[in-house]
């Protein structure tokens, strides 16, 4: 009887193993909690940007990631501008600001293509915002993705919020200023607050004020014009390089592929926005520009007397003729023509050009 019982039990166990062998075994793992590290993901209209990919939460690669929809966060409706391609300039080869120093060399590396404002890198989920985002309205949007892996396919509705902002057309990286150099002995002179912002919203430091205007449809140029306190313009040739031992410090010409000096300005042609190129951020003095205006152009200089930023500032006049050593740094984030007008708290000598 025991032998019969053991035989029957063996048959049952064998049947269970056979049935188990027929059951489908899951391959890999696809989490419900895949996400992005940033929420919201912030991008600026017309500015190229790549965002770090998904956090897979131990899901099994490889992934195939596609965009299902981009919806207006307030209304829930599909935002069609994300799915409308536009013609933009793309680089066929990497731009090198050190060697691509002529328009012919630059044009050989770039072309025009139709691109969508937003693309997702299939394997990683990185989000690539192209210059075509210039056609996307400012606002907040929900991103819906479909993700496939060896385990299967899932949809992730509203996996992150995309926030589209208007870009800063340009930025100052420091308070612009000039210091004084005595032409007789080379000694320098700096008055209190010379290196400080008075009112950054008005682009006004203690001794320099900027006005910047952009023509979005113009060629990629930065036109630099310098005025004295009375509105008299300095000739372009007055903006000279600042010596630094056996060489010179950077000027905007360092970053441009072509520089033209005119009667009343200096014109800098550039290849792409951002200008100066991000390459320069890691170089000595990064994107700071250094200029000299020699004493033959300078009648006198005004310096701060009353300092109560951003409410009140008054000046006194130093009647001596100095060399002005100027420093400023700017980023231009979108293509086009920028007119940069720089006003100094100095008086230009009459009749000197």
CSV table of C-alpha atoms in Angstrom, one decimal:
chain,number,residue,atom,x,y,z
A,1,UNK,CA,0.0,0.0,0.0
A,2,UNK,CA,2.9,2.3,0.8
A,3,UNK,CA,4.4,1.6,-2.6
A,4,UNK,CA,1.2,2.5,-4.3
A,5,UNK,CA,1.0,5.8,-2.3
A,6,UNK,CA,4.6,6.8,-3.1
A,7,UNK,CA,4.1,6.1,-6.8
A,8,UNK,CA,0.9,8.2,-6.9
A,9,UNK,CA,2.7,11.0,-5.1
A,10,UNK,CA,5.6,10.9,-7.6
A,11,UNK,CA,3.1,11.2,-10.5
A,12,UNK,CA,1.4,14.2,-8.9
A,13,UNK,CA,4.8,15.9,-8.4
A,14,UNK,CA,5.8,15.1,-11.9
A,15,UNK,CA,2.6,16.6,-13.3
A,16,UNK,CA,3.1,19.8,-11.2
A,17,UNK,CA,6.6,20.2,-12.6
A,18,UNK,CA,5.4,19.7,-16.2
A,19,UNK,CA,2.7,22.3,-15.7
A,20,UNK,CA,5.2,24.7,-14.1
A,21,UNK,CA,7.4,24.3,-17.1
A,22,UNK,CA,4.6,25.4,-19.4
A,23,UNK,CA,3.9,28.6,-17.5
A,24,UNK,CA,5.3,31.8,-19.1
A,25,UNK,CA,8.2,33.3,-17.1
A,26,UNK,CA,8.5,37.1,-16.9
A,27,UNK,CA,11.6,38.6,-18.5
A,28,UNK,CA,13.1,41.6,-16.8
A,29,UNK,CA,11.2,44.3,-14.9
A,30,UNK,CA,9.4,47.5,-16.0
A,31,UNK,CA,8.7,49.8,-13.0
A,32,UNK,CA,5.6,51.9,-12.6
A,33,UNK,CA,7.8,54.6,-11.0
A,34,UNK,CA,10.0,55.6,-13.9
A,35,UNK,CA,10.6,59.3,-13.7
A,36,UNK,CA,12.8,62.3,-14.5
A,37,UNK,CA,15.1,63.8,-12.0
A,38,UNK,CA,13.8,67.3,-12.7
A,39,UNK,CA,10.1,68.2,-12.4
A,40,UNK,CA,9.5,70.6,-14.0
A,41,UNK,CA,12.0,70.3,-16.8
A,42,UNK,CA,12.7,73.9,-17.8
A,43,UNK,CA,13.6,75.0,-21.3
A,44,UNK,CA,13.8,78.4,-23.1
A,45,UNK,CA,12.1,79.2,-26.4
A,46,UNK,CA,14.6,79.0,-29.3
A,47,UNK,CA,17.5,77.7,-27.2
A,48,UNK,CA,19.0,74.3,-27.7
A,49,UNK,CA,19.1,72.1,-24.6
A,50,UNK,CA,19.5,68.4,-23.7
A,51,UNK,CA,18.0,67.2,-20.4
A,52,UNK,CA,19.3,64.1,-18.5
A,53,UNK,CA,17.3,60.9,-19.2
A,54,UNK,CA,14.9,58.9,-17.2
A,55,UNK,CA,15.5,57.4,-13.7
A,56,UNK,CA,14.6,53.8,-14.5
A,57,UNK,CA,13.9,52.6,-11.0
A,58,UNK,CA,15.7,49.2,-11.6
A,59,UNK,CA,13.8,48.6,-14.8
A,60,UNK,CA,15.6,46.3,-17.2
A,61,UNK,CA,17.2,47.8,-20.3
A,62,UNK,CA,17.3,48.1,-23.3
A,63,UNK,CA,14.5,50.7,-23.5
A,64,UNK,CA,12.5,52.0,-26.5
A,65,UNK,CA,11.1,55.4,-25.4
A,66,UNK,CA,8.7,57.4,-27.5
A,67,UNK,CA,6.6,60.5,-27.1
A,68,UNK,CA,2.8,59.8,-26.9
A,69,UNK,CA,1.7,63.4,-26.3
A,70,UNK,CA,2.5,66.8,-24.9
A,71,UNK,CA,-0.5,68.4,-23.3
A,72,UNK,CA,-1.3,71.9,-22.0
A,73,UNK,CA,-1.2,71.5,-18.2
A,74,UNK,CA,-4.1,73.9,-17.6
A,75,UNK,CA,-6.5,72.5,-20.2
A,76,UNK,CA,-5.2,69.0,-20.8
A,77,UNK,CA,-5.4,69.5,-24.5
A,78,UNK,CA,-2.6,68.5,-27.0
A,79,UNK,CA,-0.2,71.3,-27.7
A,80,UNK,CA,0.2,71.1,-31.5
A,81,UNK,CA,3.2,73.4,-31.7
A,82,UNK,CA,5.4,70.6,-30.2
A,83,UNK,CA,4.5,68.5,-33.3
A,84,UNK,CA,5.1,71.1,-35.9
A,85,UNK,CA,8.6,71.0,-37.5
A,86,UNK,CA,10.5,74.2,-38.3
A,87,UNK,CA,13.6,74.9,-40.4
A,88,UNK,CA,16.6,75.4,-38.1
A,89,UNK,CA,20.4,75.5,-38.5
A,90,UNK,CA,22.1,72.2,-37.5
A,91,UNK,CA,25.7,71.3,-37.3
A,92,UNK,CA,26.9,68.4,-39.4
A,93,UNK,CA,30.2,68.5,-37.6
A,94,UNK,CA,31.2,69.9,-34.2
A,95,UNK,CA,31.9,73.6,-34.3
A,96,UNK,CA,35.4,74.6,-33.1
A,97,UNK,CA,35.7,78.3,-32.3
A,98,UNK,CA,39.5,78.0,-32.3
A,99,UNK,CA,39.8,76.7,-35.9
A,100,UNK,CA,36.5,77.6,-37.6
A,101,UNK,CA,37.6,81.2,-38.1
A,102,UNK,CA,36.0,82.0,-41.5
A,103,UNK,CA,32.4,82.0,-42.8
A,104,UNK,CA,33.4,79.4,-45.4
A,105,UNK,CA,34.7,77.0,-42.8
A,106,UNK,CA,31.6,77.5,-40.6
A,107,UNK,CA,29.1,77.1,-43.5
A,108,UNK,CA,30.9,73.8,-44.5
A,109,UNK,CA,29.9,72.3,-41.2
A,110,UNK,CA,26.3,73.4,-41.0
A,111,UNK,CA,23.0,73.0,-42.9
A,112,UNK,CA,19.3,73.7,-42.7
A,113,UNK,CA,16.9,71.0,-41.6
A,114,UNK,CA,13.3,70.6,-40.6
A,115,UNK,CA,13.2,69.6,-36.9
A,116,UNK,CA,10.6,69.2,-34.2
A,117,UNK,CA,10.8,71.4,-31.1
A,118,UNK,CA,11.1,68.4,-28.8
A,119,UNK,CA,12.7,65.0,-29.4
A,120,UNK,CA,13.3,62.1,-27.0
A,121,UNK,CA,16.4,59.9,-27.2
A,122,UNK,CA,15.0,56.4,-27.6
A,123,UNK,CA,17.5,54.4,-25.5
A,124,UNK,CA,17.9,56.9,-22.6
A,125,UNK,CA,14.9,59.1,-22.5
A,126,UNK,CA,17.0,62.3,-22.7
A,127,UNK,CA,14.9,65.2,-23.9
A,128,UNK,CA,16.3,67.3,-26.7
A,129,UNK,CA,14.8,70.8,-27.1
A,130,UNK,CA,15.8,72.3,-30.4
A,131,UNK,CA,15.8,75.9,-31.7
A,132,UNK,CA,12.3,75.1,-33.1
A,133,UNK,CA,10.9,75.7,-29.6
A,134,UNK,CA,10.8,79.4,-30.6
A,135,UNK,CA,7.4,78.5,-32.0
A,136,UNK,CA,6.1,77.0,-28.7
A,137,UNK,CA,4.0,79.3,-26.5
A,138,UNK,CA,5.3,80.1,-23.0
A,139,UNK,CA,3.6,77.9,-20.5
A,140,UNK,CA,3.6,74.5,-18.7
A,141,UNK,CA,2.9,71.2,-20.4
A,142,UNK,CA,2.5,67.6,-19.4
A,143,UNK,CA,4.7,65.0,-21.1
A,144,UNK,CA,3.3,61.5,-21.9
A,145,UNK,CA,5.7,58.7,-22.8
A,146,UNK,CA,5.5,55.1,-24.0
A,147,UNK,CA,8.3,52.9,-22.7
A,148,UNK,CA,9.1,49.4,-23.9
A,149,UNK,CA,11.6,46.9,-22.6
A,150,UNK,CA,12.0,43.1,-22.5
A,151,UNK,CA,9.2,42.9,-19.9
A,152,UNK,CA,6.6,44.7,-22.0
A,153,UNK,CA,5.1,48.2,-22.6
A,154,UNK,CA,3.7,50.8,-20.3
A,155,UNK,CA,2.4,54.3,-20.8
A,156,UNK,CA,3.5,57.1,-18.4
A,157,UNK,CA,1.0,60.0,-18.5
A,158,UNK,CA,2.4,63.2,-17.2
A,159,UNK,CA,5.8,61.7,-16.4
A,160,UNK,CA,7.1,65.3,-15.9
A,161,UNK,CA,6.0,68.9,-16.5
A,162,UNK,CA,7.8,70.8,-19.2
A,163,UNK,CA,8.0,74.6,-18.5
A,164,UNK,CA,8.8,76.8,-21.5
A,165,UNK,CA,10.1,80.3,-20.7
A,166,UNK,CA,11.0,83.2,-22.7
A,167,UNK,CA,14.8,83.3,-22.9
A,168,UNK,CA,17.1,86.0,-21.6
A,169,UNK,CA,18.3,87.5,-24.8
A,170,UNK,CA,21.5,88.5,-23.2
A,171,UNK,CA,23.2,88.4,-19.7
A,172,UNK,CA,25.9,90.3,-17.9
A,173,UNK,CA,28.4,88.0,-16.1
A,174,UNK,CA,29.7,90.8,-13.9
A,175,UNK,CA,29.3,94.4,-13.1
A,176,UNK,CA,31.0,96.3,-16.0
A,177,UNK,CA,33.6,98.9,-15.0
A,178,UNK,CA,36.7,100.8,-15.9
A,179,UNK,CA,39.7,101.8,-13.7
A,180,UNK,CA,42.0,104.7,-14.4
A,181,UNK,CA,45.7,104.5,-15.4
A,182,UNK,CA,48.0,107.6,-15.2
A,183,UNK,CA,49.6,107.9,-18.6
A,184,UNK,CA,52.8,109.4,-17.0
A,185,UNK,CA,53.8,106.6,-14.7
A,186,UNK,CA,51.4,103.8,-15.4
A,187,UNK,CA,50.0,103.8,-11.8
A,188,UNK,CA,46.3,102.8,-11.5
A,189,UNK,CA,43.5,104.5,-9.6
A,190,UNK,CA,40.2,103.1,-8.5
A,191,UNK,CA,37.5,105.1,-6.8
A,192,UNK,CA,35.0,103.5,-4.3
A,193,UNK,CA,32.2,101.5,-5.9
A,194,UNK,CA,33.8,101.5,-9.4
A,195,UNK,CA,33.3,97.7,-9.7
A,196,UNK,CA,29.8,97.6,-8.3
A,197,UNK,CA,26.3,97.5,-9.8
A,198,UNK,CA,24.2,100.5,-9.1
A,199,UNK,CA,21.0,99.1,-10.7
A,200,UNK,CA,21.4,95.9,-12.6
A,201,UNK,CA,17.8,96.1,-13.9
A,202,UNK,CA,18.9,99.3,-15.8
A,203,UNK,CA,22.3,97.8,-16.7
A,204,UNK,CA,24.0,100.6,-14.7
A,205,UNK,CA,27.2,100.1,-12.7
A,206,UNK,CA,29.0,102.9,-10.9
A,207,UNK,CA,30.8,104.1,-14.1
A,208,UNK,CA,29.2,102.3,-17.1
A,209,UNK,CA,25.6,102.0,-18.4
A,210,UNK,CA,24.6,99.6,-21.2
A,211,UNK,CA,21.7,99.7,-23.6
A,212,UNK,CA,21.2,96.6,-25.8
A,213,UNK,CA,18.7,96.1,-28.7
A,214,UNK,CA,18.2,93.1,-30.9
A,215,UNK,CA,17.1,92.6,-34.4
A,216,UNK,CA,16.1,88.9,-34.6
A,217,UNK,CA,16.1,88.9,-38.4
A,218,UNK,CA,19.5,90.5,-38.8
A,219,UNK,CA,22.8,88.6,-39.3
A,220,UNK,CA,24.7,87.2,-36.4
A,221,UNK,CA,26.6,90.3,-35.2
A,222,UNK,CA,27.3,92.2,-32.1
A,223,UNK,CA,27.9,95.9,-32.8
A,224,UNK,CA,29.7,97.6,-30.0
A,225,UNK,CA,29.5,101.4,-29.6
A,226,UNK,CA,30.9,103.5,-26.8
A,227,UNK,CA,29.8,107.0,-25.7
A,228,UNK,CA,30.9,109.5,-23.2
A,229,UNK,CA,28.6,110.9,-20.6
A,230,UNK,CA,27.3,113.6,-23.0
A,231,UNK,CA,26.5,111.2,-25.8
A,232,UNK,CA,29.6,111.8,-27.9
A,233,UNK,CA,30.6,108.5,-29.6
A,234,UNK,CA,34.2,107.3,-29.6
A,235,UNK,CA,35.7,106.0,-32.8
A,236,UNK,CA,35.9,102.3,-33.2
A,237,UNK,CA,39.7,102.4,-33.3
A,238,UNK,CA,39.7,104.0,-29.8
A,239,UNK,CA,38.8,100.5,-28.4
A,240,UNK,CA,42.2,99.0,-28.2
A,241,UNK,CA,43.4,95.7,-26.7
A,242,UNK,CA,44.7,95.7,-23.2
A,243,UNK,CA,48.3,94.5,-22.8
A,244,UNK,CA,49.0,91.5,-20.6
A,245,UNK,CA,52.8,90.9,-20.4
A,246,UNK,CA,54.0,89.9,-23.9
A,247,UNK,CA,50.4,89.4,-25.2
A,248,UNK,CA,46.9,90.9,-24.8
A,249,UNK,CA,43.8,90.1,-22.8
A,250,UNK,CA,40.6,88.9,-24.5
A,251,UNK,CA,38.3,91.3,-26.3
A,252,UNK,CA,35.1,90.5,-28.1
A,253,UNK,CA,37.2,90.0,-31.2
A,254,UNK,CA,38.7,86.9,-29.5
A,255,UNK,CA,35.4,85.2,-29.7
A,256,UNK,CA,34.2,86.4,-33.1
A,257,UNK,CA,35.2,84.8,-36.5
A,258,UNK,CA,35.4,88.3,-38.0
A,259,UNK,CA,35.8,91.8,-36.6
A,260,UNK,CA,35.3,95.1,-38.5
A,261,UNK,CA,36.3,98.4,-37.0
A,262,UNK,CA,34.2,101.3,-38.3
A,263,UNK,CA,34.2,105.1,-37.8
A,264,UNK,CA,32.0,104.8,-34.7
A,265,UNK,CA,31.7,101.1,-33.8
A,266,UNK,CA,33.3,97.7,-33.8
A,267,UNK,CA,31.3,94.9,-35.5
A,268,UNK,CA,31.8,91.3,-34.4
A,269,UNK,CA,30.4,88.5,-36.6
A,270,UNK,CA,29.7,85.2,-34.7
A,271,UNK,CA,28.8,81.7,-35.8
A,272,UNK,CA,26.1,80.7,-33.4
A,273,UNK,CA,24.2,81.5,-30.3
A,274,UNK,CA,25.2,81.3,-27.5
A,275,UNK,CA,27.9,83.9,-28.2
A,276,UNK,CA,30.6,83.7,-27.0
A,277,UNK,CA,30.6,80.0,-27.5
A,278,UNK,CA,30.5,77.8,-24.3
A,279,UNK,CA,34.0,76.6,-25.1
A,280,UNK,CA,35.3,79.9,-23.6
A,281,UNK,CA,33.7,79.3,-20.2
A,282,UNK,CA,36.5,77.0,-19.2
A,283,UNK,CA,39.3,79.1,-20.6
A,284,UNK,CA,41.5,81.7,-18.8
A,285,UNK,CA,39.3,84.8,-18.1
A,286,UNK,CA,36.4,82.9,-19.7
A,287,UNK,CA,34.2,85.4,-21.7
A,288,UNK,CA,35.5,88.6,-20.0
A,289,UNK,CA,36.4,91.4,-22.4
A,290,UNK,CA,39.2,93.9,-21.7
A,291,UNK,CA,39.8,97.2,-23.5
A,292,UNK,CA,41.8,100.3,-23.3
A,293,UNK,CA,40.8,103.8,-24.3
A,294,UNK,CA,43.9,106.0,-24.3
A,295,UNK,CA,44.2,109.4,-22.7
A,296,UNK,CA,44.3,111.2,-26.0
A,297,UNK,CA,40.5,110.6,-26.1
A,298,UNK,CA,39.7,111.5,-22.5
A,299,UNK,CA,39.2,115.0,-21.1
A,300,UNK,CA,38.0,114.0,-17.6
A,301,UNK,CA,36.3,111.3,-15.6
A,302,UNK,CA,33.4,111.3,-13.2
A,303,UNK,CA,33.5,109.2,-10.0
A,304,UNK,CA,30.9,108.4,-7.4
A,305,UNK,CA,30.1,111.0,-4.7
A,306,UNK,CA,26.8,109.9,-3.3
A,307,UNK,CA,26.1,106.1,-3.3
A,308,UNK,CA,22.6,104.8,-2.4
A,309,UNK,CA,21.8,102.0,-4.9
A,310,UNK,CA,19.4,101.7,-6.6
A,311,UNK,CA,17.9,105.0,-5.5
A,312,UNK,CA,20.4,107.8,-5.7
A,313,UNK,CA,23.9,108.3,-7.3
A,314,UNK,CA,25.8,111.6,-7.7
A,315,UNK,CA,29.2,112.2,-9.1
A,316,UNK,CA,32.2,114.5,-8.8
A,317,UNK,CA,34.7,115.2,-11.7
A,318,UNK,CA,38.3,114.3,-11.8
A,319,UNK,CA,39.7,116.8,-14.3
A,320,UNK,CA,42.8,114.8,-15.3
A,321,UNK,CA,43.2,112.9,-18.6
A,322,UNK,CA,43.5,109.2,-17.9
A,323,UNK,CA,43.8,105.9,-19.8
A,324,UNK,CA,40.6,103.9,-19.2
A,325,UNK,CA,40.9,100.2,-18.6
A,326,UNK,CA,37.5,98.6,-19.2
A,327,UNK,CA,36.2,95.1,-18.3
A,328,UNK,CA,32.8,93.6,-19.0
A,329,UNK,CA,31.4,90.2,-19.9
A,330,UNK,CA,28.2,89.4,-21.8
A,331,UNK,CA,26.4,86.3,-23.1
A,332,UNK,CA,24.0,86.5,-26.1
A,333,UNK,CA,21.6,83.6,-26.0
A,334,UNK,CA,19.7,83.9,-29.3
A,335,UNK,CA,20.9,84.6,-32.9
A,336,UNK,CA,20.5,88.0,-34.5
A,337,UNK,CA,22.1,91.4,-34.5
A,338,UNK,CA,22.7,93.1,-31.2
A,339,UNK,CA,23.5,96.7,-30.9
A,340,UNK,CA,25.4,97.2,-27.6
A,341,UNK,CA,25.7,100.8,-26.6
A,342,UNK,CA,28.0,101.5,-23.7
A,343,UNK,CA,27.9,104.9,-21.9
A,344,UNK,CA,30.9,105.9,-19.7
A,345,UNK,CA,31.1,108.4,-16.9
A,346,UNK,CA,33.9,110.2,-18.8
A,347,UNK,CA,34.1,113.2,-21.1
A,348,UNK,CA,35.6,112.7,-24.6
A,349,UNK,CA,38.1,115.3,-25.8
A,350,UNK,CA,36.5,117.5,-28.5
A,351,UNK,CA,37.8,117.1,-32.0
A,352,UNK,CA,39.7,113.9,-31.4
A,353,UNK,CA,38.7,111.1,-33.7
